[in-house]
Amino acid sequence: MKKIVLLFLLIAISCKPAKKELNAQEIIDKTIVSSGADKVKNSKIGFKFRDVDYAAVRKNGNFELFRFTNNSDNKTVEDVLSNNGFKRFVDGKLVKTNDSIANVIANAVNSVHYFSVLPFGLNDKAVHKKLLASSKVKGKDYHKIEVTFSKDGGGEDFEDVFIYWIGKEDFLIDYLAYSYHTNGGGKRFRALKEESIKKGIRFVDFENYKPLHKEISLIDIDKAFEKNELKKVSEIILENIEVKLLK
């Protein structure tokens, strides 16, 4: 009788449908919700990064990204990137900026804001997502997603390649890596240092690493991290974060 019961149990277990494997899009969707990044699309966010003040206003697909600095004459410089392009104001007055310089400044402003609210932005039209083989880092299991960009809408650095390590249980990004082509090119790997939650949105500080050897591939950079084959070069820390959610 016990053998019959055991047989039925084995049959029941074997007939249980296999857990559905998530694709790259489904993983990113879950990550955006789990980190509260879905709230970013209608929000006002301010923070300080490397002693520079930044602010962003996003509302129903429209956006304004700000950076506030002082020039050599101690005048306030306000750089604004929006749906309508880039503008620079000095002491509140609009100033003409050479196109090539404007592109460099706009790219720098956009980059800081882009990283500050990840994974917000990973569902933009220019983003292409690919599911890579799963990974284990520091004993934790991760989905591994590669992100590339279309030339149209992908910005100045559309050729850059990103990889995100997303926890299989919590669907949060703990690590990211990217290859870039500006200034001679290179690779970077960022590891979670600290996180904070503001109005339900997760903000993350990272330790920033570069490979000790050029031969280390982007796809295997997590393995190099575990083998201590990366060198810490900086920290990505957001300070004085303030969030207001918009209706």
PDB file of C-alpha atoms in Angstrom:
ATOM      1  CA  MET A   1       0.000   0.000   0.000  1.00  0.00           C
ATOM      2  CA  LYS A   2       2.841   2.357   0.885  1.00  0.00           C
ATOM      3  CA  LYS A   3       4.439   1.633  -2.488  1.00  0.00           C
ATOM      4  CA  ILE A   4       1.188   2.510  -4.270  1.00  0.00           C
ATOM      5  CA  VAL A   5       0.865   5.812  -2.354  1.00  0.00           C
ATOM      6  CA  LEU A   6       4.487   6.636  -3.125  1.00  0.00           C
ATOM      7  CA  LEU A   7       3.918   5.869  -6.788  1.00  0.00           C
ATOM      8  CA  PHE A   8       0.924   8.234  -6.931  1.00  0.00           C
ATOM      9  CA  LEU A   9       2.987  10.964  -5.228  1.00  0.00           C
ATOM     10  CA  LEU A  10       5.779  10.559  -7.753  1.00  0.00           C
ATOM     11  CA  ILE A  11       3.289  10.707 -10.618  1.00  0.00           C
ATOM     12  CA  ALA A  12       1.653  13.827  -9.149  1.00  0.00           C
ATOM     13  CA  ILE A  13       5.019  15.544  -8.776  1.00  0.00           C
ATOM     14  CA  SER A  14       6.104  14.604 -12.284  1.00  0.00           C
ATOM     15  CA  CYS A  15       2.826  15.911 -13.730  1.00  0.00           C
ATOM     16  CA  LYS A  16       3.151  19.270 -11.989  1.00  0.00           C
ATOM     17  CA  PRO A  17       3.662  21.928 -14.662  1.00  0.00           C
ATOM     18  CA  ALA A  18       7.178  23.323 -14.834  1.00  0.00           C
ATOM     19  CA  LYS A  19       7.696  26.846 -13.567  1.00  0.00           C
ATOM     20  CA  LYS A  20       7.476  29.244 -16.505  1.00  0.00           C
ATOM     21  CA  GLU A  21      10.787  30.789 -17.468  1.00  0.00           C
ATOM     22  CA  LEU A  22      10.595  34.574 -17.684  1.00  0.00           C
ATOM     23  CA  ASN A  23      11.868  36.364 -20.762  1.00  0.00           C
ATOM     24  CA  ALA A  24      13.979  39.526 -20.692  1.00  0.00           C
ATOM     25  CA  GLN A  25      10.994  41.866 -21.055  1.00  0.00           C
ATOM     26  CA  GLU A  26       9.076  40.197 -18.206  1.00  0.00           C
ATOM     27  CA  ILE A  27      12.117  40.391 -15.932  1.00  0.00           C
ATOM     28  CA  ILE A  28      12.637  44.100 -16.621  1.00  0.00           C
ATOM     29  CA  ASP A  29       8.918  44.796 -16.060  1.00  0.00           C
ATOM     30  CA  LYS A  30       9.103  43.082 -12.660  1.00  0.00           C
ATOM     31  CA  THR A  31      12.312  44.930 -11.810  1.00  0.00           C
ATOM     32  CA  ILE A  32      10.784  48.319 -12.560  1.00  0.00           C
ATOM     33  CA  VAL A  33       7.830  47.598 -10.266  1.00  0.00           C
ATOM     34  CA  SER A  34       9.936  45.988  -7.504  1.00  0.00           C
ATOM     35  CA  SER A  35      12.243  49.011  -7.327  1.00  0.00           C
ATOM     36  CA  GLY A  36       9.409  51.534  -7.497  1.00  0.00           C
ATOM     37  CA  ALA A  37      10.836  52.965 -10.717  1.00  0.00           C
ATOM     38  CA  ASP A  38       7.348  53.017 -12.221  1.00  0.00           C
ATOM     39  CA  LYS A  39       6.700  56.011  -9.946  1.00  0.00           C
ATOM     40  CA  VAL A  40       9.534  58.003 -11.532  1.00  0.00           C
ATOM     41  CA  LYS A  41       7.486  58.789 -14.665  1.00  0.00           C
ATOM     42  CA  ASN A  42       5.405  61.297 -12.666  1.00  0.00           C
ATOM     43  CA  SER A  43       7.737  62.836 -10.133  1.00  0.00           C
ATOM     44  CA  LYS A  44      10.038  65.635  -9.048  1.00  0.00           C
ATOM     45  CA  ILE A  45      13.426  64.352  -7.901  1.00  0.00           C
ATOM     46  CA  GLY A  46      16.387  66.296  -6.574  1.00  0.00           C
ATOM     47  CA  PHE A  47      19.818  65.111  -5.419  1.00  0.00           C
ATOM     48  CA  LYS A  48      23.467  66.043  -5.117  1.00  0.00           C
ATOM     49  CA  PHE A  49      26.140  64.068  -6.987  1.00  0.00           C
ATOM     50  CA  ARG A  50      29.835  64.863  -6.552  1.00  0.00           C
ATOM     51  CA  ASP A  51      28.988  68.237  -5.000  1.00  0.00           C
ATOM     52  CA  VAL A  52      26.749  69.239  -7.908  1.00  0.00           C
ATOM     53  CA  ASP A  53      22.989  69.717  -7.569  1.00  0.00           C
ATOM     54  CA  TYR A  54      20.615  67.969  -9.964  1.00  0.00           C
ATOM     55  CA  ALA A  55      16.835  67.990 -10.345  1.00  0.00           C
ATOM     56  CA  ALA A  56      14.356  66.278 -12.622  1.00  0.00           C
ATOM     57  CA  VAL A  57      10.694  66.830 -13.397  1.00  0.00           C
ATOM     58  CA  ARG A  58       8.889  64.061 -15.292  1.00  0.00           C
ATOM     59  CA  LYS A  59       5.206  64.199 -16.100  1.00  0.00           C
ATOM     60  CA  ASN A  60       3.218  62.083 -18.570  1.00  0.00           C
ATOM     61  CA  GLY A  61       6.174  61.514 -20.896  1.00  0.00           C
ATOM     62  CA  ASN A  62       7.494  65.078 -20.698  1.00  0.00           C
ATOM     63  CA  PHE A  63      10.725  65.717 -18.835  1.00  0.00           C
ATOM     64  CA  GLU A  64      13.126  68.424 -17.731  1.00  0.00           C
ATOM     65  CA  LEU A  65      16.531  67.407 -16.396  1.00  0.00           C
ATOM     66  CA  PHE A  66      18.518  70.083 -14.548  1.00  0.00           C
ATOM     67  CA  ARG A  67      22.124  70.554 -13.448  1.00  0.00           C
ATOM     68  CA  PHE A  68      23.178  73.560 -11.357  1.00  0.00           C
ATOM     69  CA  THR A  69      26.800  74.756 -11.202  1.00  0.00           C
ATOM     70  CA  ASN A  70      28.779  77.979 -10.837  1.00  0.00           C
ATOM     71  CA  ASN A  71      31.152  79.335 -13.484  1.00  0.00           C
ATOM     72  CA  SER A  72      34.507  81.030 -12.951  1.00  0.00           C
ATOM     73  CA  ASP A  73      32.716  84.336 -12.317  1.00  0.00           C
ATOM     74  CA  ASN A  74      30.663  82.639  -9.588  1.00  0.00           C
ATOM     75  CA  LYS A  75      27.510  83.028 -11.646  1.00  0.00           C
ATOM     76  CA  THR A  76      24.835  80.342 -11.421  1.00  0.00           C
ATOM     77  CA  VAL A  77      24.774  78.081 -14.480  1.00  0.00           C
ATOM     78  CA  GLU A  78      21.582  76.114 -15.082  1.00  0.00           C
ATOM     79  CA  ASP A  79      21.751  73.391 -17.734  1.00  0.00           C
ATOM     80  CA  VAL A  80      18.356  72.076 -18.832  1.00  0.00           C
ATOM     81  CA  LEU A  81      17.703  69.038 -21.020  1.00  0.00           C
ATOM     82  CA  SER A  82      14.091  68.450 -22.039  1.00  0.00           C
ATOM     83  CA  ASN A  83      11.871  67.057 -24.780  1.00  0.00           C
ATOM     84  CA  ASN A  84      12.604  70.302 -26.604  1.00  0.00           C
ATOM     85  CA  GLY A  85      16.381  69.925 -26.508  1.00  0.00           C
ATOM     86  CA  PHE A  86      19.158  71.546 -24.484  1.00  0.00           C
ATOM     87  CA  LYS A  87      19.338  75.075 -23.039  1.00  0.00           C
ATOM     88  CA  ARG A  88      21.822  76.839 -20.780  1.00  0.00           C
ATOM     89  CA  PHE A  89      20.982  79.739 -18.495  1.00  0.00           C
ATOM     90  CA  VAL A  90      23.521  81.932 -16.692  1.00  0.00           C
ATOM     91  CA  ASP A  91      22.065  83.885 -13.769  1.00  0.00           C
ATOM     92  CA  GLY A  92      18.635  83.148 -15.210  1.00  0.00           C
ATOM     93  CA  LYS A  93      19.414  84.447 -18.724  1.00  0.00           C
ATOM     94  CA  LEU A  94      19.407  82.129 -21.749  1.00  0.00           C
ATOM     95  CA  VAL A  95      22.840  81.995 -23.415  1.00  0.00           C
ATOM     96  CA  LYS A  96      23.769  80.663 -26.849  1.00  0.00           C
ATOM     97  CA  THR A  97      25.868  77.490 -26.723  1.00  0.00           C
ATOM     98  CA  ASN A  98      27.881  76.000 -29.566  1.00  0.00           C
ATOM     99  CA  ASP A  99      26.160  72.832 -30.817  1.00  0.00           C
ATOM    100  CA  SER A 100      29.147  70.562 -30.227  1.00  0.00           C
ATOM    101  CA  ILE A 101      29.604  71.843 -26.670  1.00  0.00           C
ATOM    102  CA  ALA A 102      25.859  71.656 -26.040  1.00  0.00           C
ATOM    103  CA  ASN A 103      25.838  67.991 -27.078  1.00  0.00           C
ATOM    104  CA  VAL A 104      28.662  67.162 -24.664  1.00  0.00           C
ATOM    105  CA  ILE A 105      26.955  68.964 -21.779  1.00  0.00           C
ATOM    106  CA  ALA A 106      23.539  67.473 -22.559  1.00  0.00           C
ATOM    107  CA  ASN A 107      25.043  63.991 -22.689  1.00  0.00           C
ATOM    108  CA  ALA A 108      26.734  64.495 -19.317  1.00  0.00           C
ATOM    109  CA  VAL A 109      23.514  65.753 -17.712  1.00  0.00           C
ATOM    110  CA  ASN A 110      21.477  62.928 -19.200  1.00  0.00           C
ATOM    111  CA  SER A 111      24.002  60.295 -18.058  1.00  0.00           C
ATOM    112  CA  VAL A 112      23.825  61.313 -14.392  1.00  0.00           C
ATOM    113  CA  HIS A 113      20.024  61.386 -14.423  1.00  0.00           C
ATOM    114  CA  TYR A 114      19.827  58.086 -16.334  1.00  0.00           C
ATOM    115  CA  PHE A 115      21.895  56.209 -13.770  1.00  0.00           C
ATOM    116  CA  SER A 116      20.196  57.902 -10.808  1.00  0.00           C
ATOM    117  CA  VAL A 117      16.790  56.305 -11.429  1.00  0.00           C
ATOM    118  CA  LEU A 118      17.620  52.921 -12.968  1.00  0.00           C
ATOM    119  CA  PRO A 119      15.811  50.704 -13.940  1.00  0.00           C
ATOM    120  CA  PHE A 120      13.535  53.528 -15.095  1.00  0.00           C
ATOM    121  CA  GLY A 121      14.249  54.022 -18.786  1.00  0.00           C
ATOM    122  CA  LEU A 122      14.872  50.363 -19.599  1.00  0.00           C
ATOM    123  CA  ASN A 123      11.556  50.182 -21.443  1.00  0.00           C
ATOM    124  CA  ASP A 124      12.297  53.090 -23.761  1.00  0.00           C
ATOM    125  CA  LYS A 125      11.686  52.402 -27.454  1.00  0.00           C
ATOM    126  CA  ALA A 126      15.400  52.518 -28.315  1.00  0.00           C
ATOM    127  CA  VAL A 127      16.262  49.830 -25.743  1.00  0.00           C
ATOM    128  CA  HIS A 128      16.830  46.217 -26.807  1.00  0.00           C
ATOM    129  CA  LYS A 129      16.914  43.542 -24.108  1.00  0.00           C
ATOM    130  CA  LYS A 130      18.443  40.069 -24.294  1.00  0.00           C
ATOM    131  CA  LEU A 131      18.346  37.357 -21.617  1.00  0.00           C
ATOM    132  CA  LEU A 132      21.775  35.845 -20.948  1.00  0.00           C
ATOM    133  CA  ALA A 133      22.656  32.728 -18.973  1.00  0.00           C
ATOM    134  CA  SER A 134      21.868  33.007 -15.255  1.00  0.00           C
ATOM    135  CA  SER A 135      24.641  34.012 -12.889  1.00  0.00           C
ATOM    136  CA  LYS A 136      25.557  33.579  -9.230  1.00  0.00           C
ATOM    137  CA  VAL A 137      27.463  36.391  -7.510  1.00  0.00           C
ATOM    138  CA  LYS A 138      28.442  36.270  -3.845  1.00  0.00           C
ATOM    139  CA  GLY A 139      26.162  33.238  -3.449  1.00  0.00           C
ATOM    140  CA  LYS A 140      23.051  34.982  -4.801  1.00  0.00           C
ATOM    141  CA  ASP A 141      21.235  33.899  -7.979  1.00  0.00           C
ATOM    142  CA  TYR A 142      20.695  36.493 -10.689  1.00  0.00           C
ATOM    143  CA  HIS A 143      18.962  36.957 -13.991  1.00  0.00           C
ATOM    144  CA  LYS A 144      21.454  38.491 -16.376  1.00  0.00           C
ATOM    145  CA  ILE A 145      20.105  40.952 -18.967  1.00  0.00           C
ATOM    146  CA  GLU A 146      22.067  42.541 -21.805  1.00  0.00           C
ATOM    147  CA  VAL A 147      20.861  45.935 -23.022  1.00  0.00           C
ATOM    148  CA  THR A 148      21.799  47.587 -26.312  1.00  0.00           C
ATOM    149  CA  PHE A 149      20.373  50.633 -28.081  1.00  0.00           C
ATOM    150  CA  SER A 150      19.075  51.648 -31.485  1.00  0.00           C
ATOM    151  CA  LYS A 151      20.938  54.439 -33.234  1.00  0.00           C
ATOM    152  CA  ASP A 152      17.637  56.271 -33.611  1.00  0.00           C
ATOM    153  CA  GLY A 153      16.714  57.481 -30.132  1.00  0.00           C
ATOM    154  CA  GLY A 154      19.658  55.808 -28.430  1.00  0.00           C
ATOM    155  CA  GLY A 155      21.520  59.028 -27.726  1.00  0.00           C
ATOM    156  CA  GLU A 156      25.168  59.920 -28.342  1.00  0.00           C
ATOM    157  CA  ASP A 157      26.383  56.698 -26.739  1.00  0.00           C
ATOM    158  CA  PHE A 158      24.016  54.322 -28.545  1.00  0.00           C
ATOM    159  CA  GLU A 159      26.903  51.881 -29.161  1.00  0.00           C
ATOM    160  CA  ASP A 160      27.406  51.276 -25.438  1.00  0.00           C
ATOM    161  CA  VAL A 161      26.441  47.844 -24.121  1.00  0.00           C
ATOM    162  CA  PHE A 162      25.030  47.280 -20.621  1.00  0.00           C
ATOM    163  CA  ILE A 163      24.522  44.152 -18.520  1.00  0.00           C
ATOM    164  CA  TYR A 164      22.278  44.065 -15.437  1.00  0.00           C
ATOM    165  CA  TRP A 165      22.319  41.472 -12.666  1.00  0.00           C
ATOM    166  CA  ILE A 166      18.773  41.198 -11.301  1.00  0.00           C
ATOM    167  CA  GLY A 167      17.996  39.086  -8.225  1.00  0.00           C
ATOM    168  CA  LYS A 168      15.865  36.071  -9.064  1.00  0.00           C
ATOM    169  CA  GLU A 169      13.916  36.396  -5.819  1.00  0.00           C
ATOM    170  CA  ASP A 170      13.666  40.163  -5.241  1.00  0.00           C
ATOM    171  CA  PHE A 171      13.969  41.424  -8.849  1.00  0.00           C
ATOM    172  CA  LEU A 172      16.345  44.208  -7.806  1.00  0.00           C
ATOM    173  CA  ILE A 173      19.514  45.317  -9.593  1.00  0.00           C
ATOM    174  CA  ASP A 174      22.577  44.728  -7.415  1.00  0.00           C
ATOM    175  CA  TYR A 175      25.220  44.890 -10.144  1.00  0.00           C
ATOM    176  CA  LEU A 176      25.573  46.443 -13.559  1.00  0.00           C
ATOM    177  CA  ALA A 177      28.348  46.658 -16.126  1.00  0.00           C
ATOM    178  CA  TYR A 178      28.865  48.523 -19.360  1.00  0.00           C
ATOM    179  CA  SER A 179      31.324  49.018 -22.174  1.00  0.00           C
ATOM    180  CA  TYR A 180      31.811  52.501 -23.619  1.00  0.00           C
ATOM    181  CA  HIS A 181      33.635  54.052 -26.567  1.00  0.00           C
ATOM    182  CA  THR A 182      34.315  57.655 -25.515  1.00  0.00           C
ATOM    183  CA  ASN A 183      37.795  58.729 -24.384  1.00  0.00           C
ATOM    184  CA  GLY A 184      39.424  55.605 -25.739  1.00  0.00           C
ATOM    185  CA  GLY A 185      36.710  53.258 -24.485  1.00  0.00           C
ATOM    186  CA  GLY A 186      36.698  50.764 -21.651  1.00  0.00           C
ATOM    187  CA  LYS A 187      34.527  48.747 -19.283  1.00  0.00           C
ATOM    188  CA  ARG A 188      33.059  49.392 -15.852  1.00  0.00           C
ATOM    189  CA  PHE A 189      31.398  47.195 -13.250  1.00  0.00           C
ATOM    190  CA  ARG A 190      29.247  48.617 -10.472  1.00  0.00           C
ATOM    191  CA  ALA A 191      28.446  46.762  -7.259  1.00  0.00           C
ATOM    192  CA  LEU A 192      25.743  47.705  -4.765  1.00  0.00           C
ATOM    193  CA  LYS A 193      27.130  49.710  -1.857  1.00  0.00           C
ATOM    194  CA  GLU A 194      23.974  50.992  -0.197  1.00  0.00           C
ATOM    195  CA  GLU A 195      20.331  51.545  -1.019  1.00  0.00           C
ATOM    196  CA  SER A 196      17.679  53.947   0.225  1.00  0.00           C
ATOM    197  CA  ILE A 197      13.937  54.159  -0.358  1.00  0.00           C
ATOM    198  CA  LYS A 198      12.330  57.538  -0.955  1.00  0.00           C
ATOM    199  CA  LYS A 199       8.543  57.671  -1.493  1.00  0.00           C
ATOM    200  CA  GLY A 200       8.653  54.042  -2.584  1.00  0.00           C
ATOM    201  CA  ILE A 201      11.478  54.529  -5.097  1.00  0.00           C
ATOM    202  CA  ARG A 202      14.743  52.649  -4.618  1.00  0.00           C
ATOM    203  CA  PHE A 203      17.939  54.681  -5.026  1.00  0.00           C
ATOM    204  CA  VAL A 204      21.276  52.875  -5.097  1.00  0.00           C
ATOM    205  CA  ASP A 205      24.868  53.887  -4.363  1.00  0.00           C
ATOM    206  CA  PHE A 206      27.490  51.856  -6.192  1.00  0.00           C
ATOM    207  CA  GLU A 207      31.164  51.025  -5.948  1.00  0.00           C
ATOM    208  CA  ASN A 208      32.659  51.510  -9.401  1.00  0.00           C
ATOM    209  CA  TYR A 209      35.307  49.097 -10.740  1.00  0.00           C
ATOM    210  CA  LYS A 210      37.382  48.645 -13.884  1.00  0.00           C
ATOM    211  CA  PRO A 211      39.086  45.449 -15.105  1.00  0.00           C
ATOM    212  CA  LEU A 212      42.768  44.949 -14.320  1.00  0.00           C
ATOM    213  CA  HIS A 213      43.204  43.418 -17.768  1.00  0.00           C
ATOM    214  CA  LYS A 214      41.687  44.495 -21.108  1.00  0.00           C
ATOM    215  CA  GLU A 215      41.155  40.840 -21.990  1.00  0.00           C
ATOM    216  CA  ILE A 216      38.337  40.531 -19.424  1.00  0.00           C
ATOM    217  CA  SER A 217      35.107  40.421 -21.424  1.00  0.00           C
ATOM    218  CA  LEU A 218      32.012  42.354 -20.436  1.00  0.00           C
ATOM    219  CA  ILE A 219      29.908  39.198 -20.284  1.00  0.00           C
ATOM    220  CA  ASP A 220      32.331  37.560 -17.812  1.00  0.00           C
ATOM    221  CA  ILE A 221      33.118  40.638 -15.745  1.00  0.00           C
ATOM    222  CA  ASP A 222      31.066  39.288 -12.815  1.00  0.00           C
ATOM    223  CA  LYS A 223      33.401  36.276 -12.665  1.00  0.00           C
ATOM    224  CA  ALA A 224      36.385  38.623 -12.694  1.00  0.00           C
ATOM    225  CA  PHE A 225      34.793  40.553  -9.802  1.00  0.00           C
ATOM    226  CA  GLU A 226      34.609  37.396  -7.708  1.00  0.00           C
ATOM    227  CA  LYS A 227      38.230  36.603  -8.558  1.00  0.00           C
ATOM    228  CA  ASN A 228      39.348  40.082  -7.421  1.00  0.00           C
ATOM    229  CA  GLU A 229      40.420  40.946 -10.959  1.00  0.00           C
ATOM    230  CA  LEU A 230      38.793  44.383 -10.859  1.00  0.00           C
ATOM    231  CA  LYS A 231      40.117  47.622  -9.390  1.00  0.00           C
ATOM    232  CA  LYS A 232      37.868  50.041  -7.529  1.00  0.00           C
ATOM    233  CA  VAL A 233      38.141  53.474  -9.146  1.00  0.00           C
ATOM    234  CA  SER A 234      35.324  55.491  -7.565  1.00  0.00           C
ATOM    235  CA  GLU A 235      31.992  55.483  -5.785  1.00  0.00           C
ATOM    236  CA  ILE A 236      28.655  56.559  -7.240  1.00  0.00           C
ATOM    237  CA  ILE A 237      26.827  58.173  -4.330  1.00  0.00           C
ATOM    238  CA  LEU A 238      23.646  60.243  -4.414  1.00  0.00           C
ATOM    239  CA  GLU A 239      23.155  62.655  -1.517  1.00  0.00           C
ATOM    240  CA  ASN A 240      20.290  64.832  -0.268  1.00  0.00           C
ATOM    241  CA  ILE A 241      17.706  62.890  -2.270  1.00  0.00           C
ATOM    242  CA  GLU A 242      14.266  64.477  -2.293  1.00  0.00           C
ATOM    243  CA  VAL A 243      11.222  63.050  -4.051  1.00  0.00           C
ATOM    244  CA  LYS A 244       7.767  64.421  -4.715  1.00  0.00           C
ATOM    245  CA  LEU A 245       5.289  62.190  -6.525  1.00  0.00           C
ATOM    246  CA  LEU A 246       3.028  63.924  -9.022  1.00  0.00           C
ATOM    247  CA  LYS A 247      -0.536  62.926  -9.788  1.00  0.00           C
TER     248      LYS A 247
END
